Structures are given as C-alpha cells and as structure tokens.
Coordinates of C-alpha atoms in Angstrom, one line a residue:
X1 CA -2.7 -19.9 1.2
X2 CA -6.7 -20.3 1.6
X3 CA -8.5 -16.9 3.9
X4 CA -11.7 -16.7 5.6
X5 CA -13.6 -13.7 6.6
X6 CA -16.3 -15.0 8.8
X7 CA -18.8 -12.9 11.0
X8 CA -19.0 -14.5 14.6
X9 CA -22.2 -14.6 17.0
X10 CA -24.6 -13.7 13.8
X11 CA -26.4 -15.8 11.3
X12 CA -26.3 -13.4 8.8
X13 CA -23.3 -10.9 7.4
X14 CA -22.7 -7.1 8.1
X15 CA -23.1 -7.8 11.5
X16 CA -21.3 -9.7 14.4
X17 CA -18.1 -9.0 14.5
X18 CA -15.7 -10.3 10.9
X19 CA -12.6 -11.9 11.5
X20 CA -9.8 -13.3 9.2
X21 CA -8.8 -17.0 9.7
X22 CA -5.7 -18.1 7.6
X23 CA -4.5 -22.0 7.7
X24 CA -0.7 -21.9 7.2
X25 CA 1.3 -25.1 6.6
X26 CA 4.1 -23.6 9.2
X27 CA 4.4 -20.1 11.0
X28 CA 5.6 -17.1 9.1
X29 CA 7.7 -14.5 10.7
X30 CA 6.2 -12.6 12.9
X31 CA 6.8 -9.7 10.6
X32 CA 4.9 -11.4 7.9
X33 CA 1.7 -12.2 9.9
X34 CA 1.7 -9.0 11.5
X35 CA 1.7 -7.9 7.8
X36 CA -1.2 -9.7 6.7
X37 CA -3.4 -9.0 9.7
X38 CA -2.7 -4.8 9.1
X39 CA -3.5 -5.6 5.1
X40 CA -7.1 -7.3 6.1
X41 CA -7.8 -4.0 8.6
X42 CA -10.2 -6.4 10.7
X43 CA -10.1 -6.5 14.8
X44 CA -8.1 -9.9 14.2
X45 CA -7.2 -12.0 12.1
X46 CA -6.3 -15.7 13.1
X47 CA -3.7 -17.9 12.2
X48 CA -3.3 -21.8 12.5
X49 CA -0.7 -24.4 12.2
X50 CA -1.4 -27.8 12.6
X51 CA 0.5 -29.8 15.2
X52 CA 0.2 -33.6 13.3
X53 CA -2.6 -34.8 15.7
X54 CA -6.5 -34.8 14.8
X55 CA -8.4 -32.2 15.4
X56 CA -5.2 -30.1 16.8
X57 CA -3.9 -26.8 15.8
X58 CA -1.5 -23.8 17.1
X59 CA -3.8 -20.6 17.3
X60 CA -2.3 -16.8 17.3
X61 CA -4.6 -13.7 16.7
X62 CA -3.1 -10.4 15.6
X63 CA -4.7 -6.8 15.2
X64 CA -4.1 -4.1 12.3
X65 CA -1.5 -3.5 14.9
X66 CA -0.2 -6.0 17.8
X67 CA -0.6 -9.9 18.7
X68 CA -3.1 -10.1 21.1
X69 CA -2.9 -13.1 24.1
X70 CA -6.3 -14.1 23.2
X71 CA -9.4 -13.3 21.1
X72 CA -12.9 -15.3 21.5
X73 CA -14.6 -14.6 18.4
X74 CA -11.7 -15.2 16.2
X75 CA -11.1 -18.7 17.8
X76 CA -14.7 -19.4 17.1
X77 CA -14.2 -18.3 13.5
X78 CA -10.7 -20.8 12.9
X79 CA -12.4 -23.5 14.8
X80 CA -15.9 -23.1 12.5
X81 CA -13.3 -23.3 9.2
X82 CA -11.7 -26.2 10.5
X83 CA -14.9 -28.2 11.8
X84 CA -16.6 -27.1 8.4
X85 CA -14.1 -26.8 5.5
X86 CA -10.8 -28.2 6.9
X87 CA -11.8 -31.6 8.6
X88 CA -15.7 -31.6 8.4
X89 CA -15.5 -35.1 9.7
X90 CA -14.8 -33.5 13.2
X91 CA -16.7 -32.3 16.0
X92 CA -14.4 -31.0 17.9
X93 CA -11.0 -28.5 17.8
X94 CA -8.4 -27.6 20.1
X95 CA -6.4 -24.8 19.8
X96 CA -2.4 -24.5 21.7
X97 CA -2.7 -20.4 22.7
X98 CA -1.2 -18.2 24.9
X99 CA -4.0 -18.4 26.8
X100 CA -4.1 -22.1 27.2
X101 CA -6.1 -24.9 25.6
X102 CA -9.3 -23.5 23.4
X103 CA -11.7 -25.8 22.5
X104 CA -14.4 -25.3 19.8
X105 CA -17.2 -27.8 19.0
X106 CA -20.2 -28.1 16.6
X107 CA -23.8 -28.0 17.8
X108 CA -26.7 -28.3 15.6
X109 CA -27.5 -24.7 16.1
X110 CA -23.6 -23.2 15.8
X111 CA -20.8 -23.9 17.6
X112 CA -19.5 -23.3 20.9
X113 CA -16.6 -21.9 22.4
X114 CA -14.5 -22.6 26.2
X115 CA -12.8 -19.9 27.3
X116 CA -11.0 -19.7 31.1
X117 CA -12.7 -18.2 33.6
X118 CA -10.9 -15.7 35.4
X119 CA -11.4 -14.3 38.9
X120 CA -12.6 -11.1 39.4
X121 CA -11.2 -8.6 41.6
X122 CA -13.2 -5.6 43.4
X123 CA -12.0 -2.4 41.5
X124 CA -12.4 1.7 42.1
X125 CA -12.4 3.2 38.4
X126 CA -11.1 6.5 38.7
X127 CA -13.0 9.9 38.3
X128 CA -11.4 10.0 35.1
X129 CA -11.9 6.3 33.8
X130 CA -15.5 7.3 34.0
X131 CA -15.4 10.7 32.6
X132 CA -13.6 8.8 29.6
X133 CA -17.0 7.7 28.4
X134 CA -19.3 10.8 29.5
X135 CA -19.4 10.4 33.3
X136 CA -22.3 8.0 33.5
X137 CA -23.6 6.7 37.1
X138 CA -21.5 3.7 38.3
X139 CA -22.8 0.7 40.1
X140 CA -20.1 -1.5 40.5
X141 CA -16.8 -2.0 38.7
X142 CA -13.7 -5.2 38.8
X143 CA -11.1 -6.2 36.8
X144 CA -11.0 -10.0 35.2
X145 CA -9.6 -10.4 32.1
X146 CA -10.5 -6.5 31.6
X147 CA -11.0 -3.7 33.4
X148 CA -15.2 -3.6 33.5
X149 CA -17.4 -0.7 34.4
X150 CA -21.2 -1.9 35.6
X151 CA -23.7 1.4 34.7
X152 CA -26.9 1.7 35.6
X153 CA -29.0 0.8 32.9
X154 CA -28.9 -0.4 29.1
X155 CA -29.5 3.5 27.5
X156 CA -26.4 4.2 29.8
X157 CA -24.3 1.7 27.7
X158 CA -25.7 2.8 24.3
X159 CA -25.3 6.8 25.2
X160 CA -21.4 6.4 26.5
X161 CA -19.3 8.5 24.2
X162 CA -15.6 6.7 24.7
X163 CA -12.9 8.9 24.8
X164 CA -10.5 6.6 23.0
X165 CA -6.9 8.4 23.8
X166 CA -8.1 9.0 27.3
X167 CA -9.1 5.4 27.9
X168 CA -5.5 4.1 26.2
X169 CA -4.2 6.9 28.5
X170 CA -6.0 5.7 32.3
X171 CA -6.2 1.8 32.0
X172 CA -3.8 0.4 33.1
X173 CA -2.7 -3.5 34.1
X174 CA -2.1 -6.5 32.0
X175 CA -4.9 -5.3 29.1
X176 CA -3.7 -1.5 29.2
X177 CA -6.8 0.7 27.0
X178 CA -9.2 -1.9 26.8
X179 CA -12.2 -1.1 29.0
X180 CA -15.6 -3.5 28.8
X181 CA -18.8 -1.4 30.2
X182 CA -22.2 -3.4 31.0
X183 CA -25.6 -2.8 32.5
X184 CA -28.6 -5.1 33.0
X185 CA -31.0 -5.2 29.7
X186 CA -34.4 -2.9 29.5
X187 CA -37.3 -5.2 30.8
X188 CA -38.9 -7.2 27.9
X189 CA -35.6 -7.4 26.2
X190 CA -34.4 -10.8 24.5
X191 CA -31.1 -10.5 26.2
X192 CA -29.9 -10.5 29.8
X193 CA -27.9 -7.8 29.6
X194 CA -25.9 -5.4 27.2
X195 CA -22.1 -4.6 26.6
X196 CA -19.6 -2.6 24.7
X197 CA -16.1 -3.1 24.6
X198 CA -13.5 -0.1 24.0
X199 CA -9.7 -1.3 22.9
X200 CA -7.7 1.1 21.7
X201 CA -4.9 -0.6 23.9
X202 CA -4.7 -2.9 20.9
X203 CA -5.5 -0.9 18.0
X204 CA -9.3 -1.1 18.4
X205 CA -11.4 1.9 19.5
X206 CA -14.3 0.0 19.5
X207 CA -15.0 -4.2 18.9
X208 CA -18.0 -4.8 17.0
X209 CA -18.6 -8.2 19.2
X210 CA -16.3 -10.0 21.7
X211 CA -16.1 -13.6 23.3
X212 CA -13.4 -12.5 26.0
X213 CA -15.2 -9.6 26.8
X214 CA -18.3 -12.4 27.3
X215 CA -16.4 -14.6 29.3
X216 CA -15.6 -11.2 32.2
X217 CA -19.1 -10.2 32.5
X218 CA -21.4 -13.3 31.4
X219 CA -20.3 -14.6 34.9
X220 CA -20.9 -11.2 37.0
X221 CA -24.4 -10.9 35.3
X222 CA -25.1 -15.2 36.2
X223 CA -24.4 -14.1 39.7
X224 CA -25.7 -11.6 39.9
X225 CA -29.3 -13.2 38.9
X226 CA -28.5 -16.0 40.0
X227 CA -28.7 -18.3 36.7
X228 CA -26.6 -20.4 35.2
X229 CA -26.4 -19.2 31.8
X230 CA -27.2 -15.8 30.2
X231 CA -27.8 -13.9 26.6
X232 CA -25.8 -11.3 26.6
X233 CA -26.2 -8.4 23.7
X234 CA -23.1 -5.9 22.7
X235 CA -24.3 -2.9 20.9
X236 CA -21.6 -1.8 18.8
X237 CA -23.0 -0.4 15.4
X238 CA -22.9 -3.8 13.7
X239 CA -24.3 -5.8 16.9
X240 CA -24.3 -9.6 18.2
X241 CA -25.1 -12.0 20.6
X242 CA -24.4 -15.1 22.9
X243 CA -25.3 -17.6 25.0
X244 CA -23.3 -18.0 28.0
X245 CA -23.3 -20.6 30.6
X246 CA -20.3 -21.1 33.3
X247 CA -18.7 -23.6 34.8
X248 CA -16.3 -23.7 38.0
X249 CA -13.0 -22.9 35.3
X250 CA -14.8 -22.2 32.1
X251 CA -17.6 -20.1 30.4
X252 CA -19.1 -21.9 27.2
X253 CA -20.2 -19.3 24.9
X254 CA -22.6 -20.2 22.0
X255 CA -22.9 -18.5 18.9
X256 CA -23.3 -18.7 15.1
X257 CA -21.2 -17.5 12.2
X258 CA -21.7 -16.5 8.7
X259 CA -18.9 -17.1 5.8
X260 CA -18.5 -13.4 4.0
X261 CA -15.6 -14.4 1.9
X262 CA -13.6 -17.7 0.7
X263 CA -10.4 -16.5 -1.0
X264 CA -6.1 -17.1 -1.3
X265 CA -3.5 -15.3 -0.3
X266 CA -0.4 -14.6 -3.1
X267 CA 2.1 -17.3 -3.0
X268 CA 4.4 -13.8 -3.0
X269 CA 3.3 -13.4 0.9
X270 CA 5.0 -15.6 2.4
X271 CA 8.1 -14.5 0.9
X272 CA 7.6 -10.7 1.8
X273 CA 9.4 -11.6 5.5
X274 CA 10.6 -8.1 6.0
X275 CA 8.6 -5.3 5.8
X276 CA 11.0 -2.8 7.4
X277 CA 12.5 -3.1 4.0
X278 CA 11.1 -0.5 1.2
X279 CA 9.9 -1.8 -2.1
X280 CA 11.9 -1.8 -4.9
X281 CA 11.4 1.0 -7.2
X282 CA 10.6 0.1 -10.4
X283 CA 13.8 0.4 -13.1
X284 CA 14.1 3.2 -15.7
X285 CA 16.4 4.1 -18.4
X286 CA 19.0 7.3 -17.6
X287 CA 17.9 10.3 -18.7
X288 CA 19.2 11.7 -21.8
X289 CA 20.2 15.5 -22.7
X290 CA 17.8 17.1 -24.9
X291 CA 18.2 19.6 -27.4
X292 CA 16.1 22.9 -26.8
X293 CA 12.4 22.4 -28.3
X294 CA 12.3 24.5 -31.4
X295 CA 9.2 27.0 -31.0
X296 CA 7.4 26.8 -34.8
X297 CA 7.5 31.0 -36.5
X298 CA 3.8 31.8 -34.8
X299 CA 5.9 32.2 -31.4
X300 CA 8.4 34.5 -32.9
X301 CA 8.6 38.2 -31.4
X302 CA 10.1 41.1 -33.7
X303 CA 10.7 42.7 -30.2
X304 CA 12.4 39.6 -28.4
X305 CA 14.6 38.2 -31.5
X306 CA 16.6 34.8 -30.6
X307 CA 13.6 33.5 -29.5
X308 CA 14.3 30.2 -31.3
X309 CA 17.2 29.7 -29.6
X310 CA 19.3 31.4 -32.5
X311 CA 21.6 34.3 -32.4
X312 CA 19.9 37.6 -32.7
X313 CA 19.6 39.2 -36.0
X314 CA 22.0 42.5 -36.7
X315 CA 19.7 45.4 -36.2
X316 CA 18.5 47.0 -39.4
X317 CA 20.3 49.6 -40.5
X318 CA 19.4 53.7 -39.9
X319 CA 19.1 56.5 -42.6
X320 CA 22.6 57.7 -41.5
X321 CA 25.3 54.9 -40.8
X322 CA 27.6 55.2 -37.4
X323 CA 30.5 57.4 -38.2
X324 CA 33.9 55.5 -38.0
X325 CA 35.6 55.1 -35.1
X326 CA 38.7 56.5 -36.0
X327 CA 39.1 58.5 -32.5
X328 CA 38.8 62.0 -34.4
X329 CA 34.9 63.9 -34.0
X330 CA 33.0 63.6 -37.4
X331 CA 33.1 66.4 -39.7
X332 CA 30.4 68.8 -39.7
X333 CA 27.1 68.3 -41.8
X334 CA 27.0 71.1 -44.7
X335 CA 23.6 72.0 -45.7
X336 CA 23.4 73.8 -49.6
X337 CA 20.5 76.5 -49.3
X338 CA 18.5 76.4 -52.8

C-alpha cells in the first residue's frame, strides 16, 4: 500500500498545507481508513479506488477525526500522484465524491483544481461569532459552503485570536465549527486578498491552506472587484496561495505541490478492520512461588534474630537458671557470712 505526503499550493515543503494521499486496490472499512487518517495526524488524508476507466477514481478525505464531504487541497494532492506517479501519461483526473465530480488537470506551471460553486446567502454573525475571534469590525458576512466573516482589513485577519471551543460551540448549519474569515490584501501586496480558516467542527482548529475555503470567498472577492480571477493568500503559520478564476458553476483554483514523502503502508493495515478491539497483550509464562531471598550474615541483627527467615535462637542463658515450675515458691537463698 504506496503513501504520499504532499504540500498543496506551495513549490517548496514546510509550507502549504501537507496532505496524505493513499491508492487502495478496493475500500477498507471505514474503521480502517478512519484509522490510518488519525495515525498520519494531517488535516486529511485522501483515499482512492479506481473505478476500471482511465483517468477515473473514487475519492474520500478523512480528518485525525471524521470523513469530511469534501477537501480541495487533498484532491489536488491525489490527482497530482495520479497525473505524476500513477498514470503520468494523463492530463487529466476525475474524482466520484460526495460532493460531485472533481476534476484535476496538469498545467505547465502546476495543476489545477474545479470545485462547485455554491451560492451565497446574506448572513448576520452573531455578537458572539465575532467575539469568538477577538471582536474585530465586520463588513460583511454569508454563508456558502462555510460560514465567512468579511473584516476590515488584512492585519484584522492576522491579529484574530480564534476561540476554538466557542466557534465549534456557535456555528451552526451543514459545516457546524468551521468558520472562514477574509479581508481585502494591504496595498502593494502580491495577493488579492487574505484568509484564515478555523475547523474545529472537524477536528481542525486551524487549516494551514484550503481549496474549499478558496472556492467560498475567491468568488465574493471577484465580485467584489470586479475581476475574473483573483490570488488569494491564507496566513496560517505555514502559509499558501492560489489562483482563482470562476465560472457560472465552478471556481478553477491553480496551485503547485511539493512531494515531502514517498513511502508504504504495512500489509498488517489492511487487516487491522476493528479498532474498537484492544491489542493483544503479549503472552507470559505463570508466575511461579518463590522461596524467601536468603539475606547473606552482613544483614544479621543480634537484636532482631530470625532475620534469615529461621527460627529464633533460645536466649542465652542467665547466671541463675529459672526455678522449676513445680507450683511450690522456691526455697530461700542462704548466704554463709565468712
């Protein structure tokens, strides 16, 4: 069983955001993969199964802690295995999701990546959505995909301090805890405009870098300046960007990757189905009685005899030996004066 870690919308590792990508020949139990995904401790890790045509696979992404209905930078990461490693005679890969067909196809710069795009709805955040993150100033706010909080300004963005159980707590809807805030970028920036994206909803306080968090506010932002595509930034710690352009049903994200690690899962993996069981504890020989440790002579107290373990010694005998006992009172001591 071959694993990727690959780091999506980067050219370089330790940054972008790392995600697993496992080819299986057929699905696991859902046990299994949920399993493997918690073992690699990544924001997802994908799995694919091919479906017997070209260039056609079925796509799942799972957190350290839940399957997720769909995950941008982890598709981009299967499809770049795939169009590189798997069938590098291809250009093009569609995934069967949750979410719908996924297509992923090779540029000369990177790759690119459709996602649907969904129609935003006018939201009010509460009062305490927004103290959730340090009760910034508000511009606008809707829900898409997510629910997405517009702030003011880029140092807005970078300053919010998430409150993670708070957010899991207040957002509510089809992506309960998972929260996307934005703001247009400082003048002079290389970007369009900046994002972070909180999740503990799905076991993620904080994504380094996310395509479906793209896809809700890349379209917002090209409205809202009236383009037709836009680089967007998200400053987690590790940091990365895309390319975004939109269609009337899609947003095309562009991006690169960077391989971190080529390995292979233990055959033993796919046979570990149920984890509810406990492991087997390793076999031991029963325990034997054992005699009492003799203590060598140096341990030996005159005041504490038996020490050893052995019966105690009679005690030494006095000047004047114990008078029998016969039941009559001992006669009396006569003492001869010289």
């Amino acid at each position: 069983m071959r694993i990727w870690i690959v780091d999506v919308f980067t050219d370089r590792v330790f940054s972008g955001n790392p995600a697993a990508v496992a080819p299986l020949e057929r699905w696991l139990p859902d046990a299994t993969l949920q399993a493997i995904a918690a073992e690699n401790r990544l924001s997802e890790t994908a799995f694919v199964v091919p479906t017997g045509l070209r260039g056609n696979y079925q796509l799942r992404w799972f957190t350290p802690t839940t399957e997720v209905p769909i995950c941008g930078h982890a598709t981009m990461a299967a499809g770049a295995m795939i169009l590189s490693e798997l069938e590098p005679n291809l250009e093009v890969v569609v995934f069967d999701t949750h979410a719908g067909a996924l297509v992923v196809r090779a540029t000369k710069e990177g790759y690119t990546l459709d996602l649907p795009r969904r129609a935003r709805s006018p939201w009010t955040a509460p009062a305490e959505i927004v103290e959730a993150i340090g009760n910034p100033r508000v511009v606008d706010a809707f829900v898409a995909e997510y629910a997405n909080l517009v702030l003011e300004n880029e140092q807005a963005v970078r300053d919010a301090k998430p409150d993670f159980a708070a957010i899991n707590r207040l957002v509510r809807g089809p992506r309960q805890g998972c929260l996307v805030i934005t703001a247009p970028a400082d003048d002079g920036k290389p970007y369009d405009f900046v994002s972070r994206f909180f999740a503990p909803g799905a076991g993620v306080n904080e994504d380094p870098v996310t395509g479906s968090a793209f896809a809700d506010v890349a379209p917002y932002w090209c409205d809202r300046f009236d383009m037709e595509s836009v680089v967007g930034y998200q400053a987690s710690k590790r940091g990365g960007y895309t390319r975004a352009v939109q269609t009337l049903s899609s947003v095309r994200l562009h991006g690169q990757v960077a391989v971190y690690l080529r390995g292979e899962l233990d055959p033993s993996v796919a046979r570990l189905s149920n984890r509810e069981e406990e492991p087997e504890a390793p076999r031991r020989k029963p325990r034997r009685a054992r005699k009492a440790k003799q203590l060598p002579a140096i341990f030996e107290d005159p005041l504490l005899p038996g020490l050893n373990g052995d019966a105690a010694p009679p005690p030494p005998p006095t000047s004047h030996p114990a008078p029998p006992d016969d039941g009559e009172p001992p006669p009396p001591r006569i003492v001869v004066e010289k």
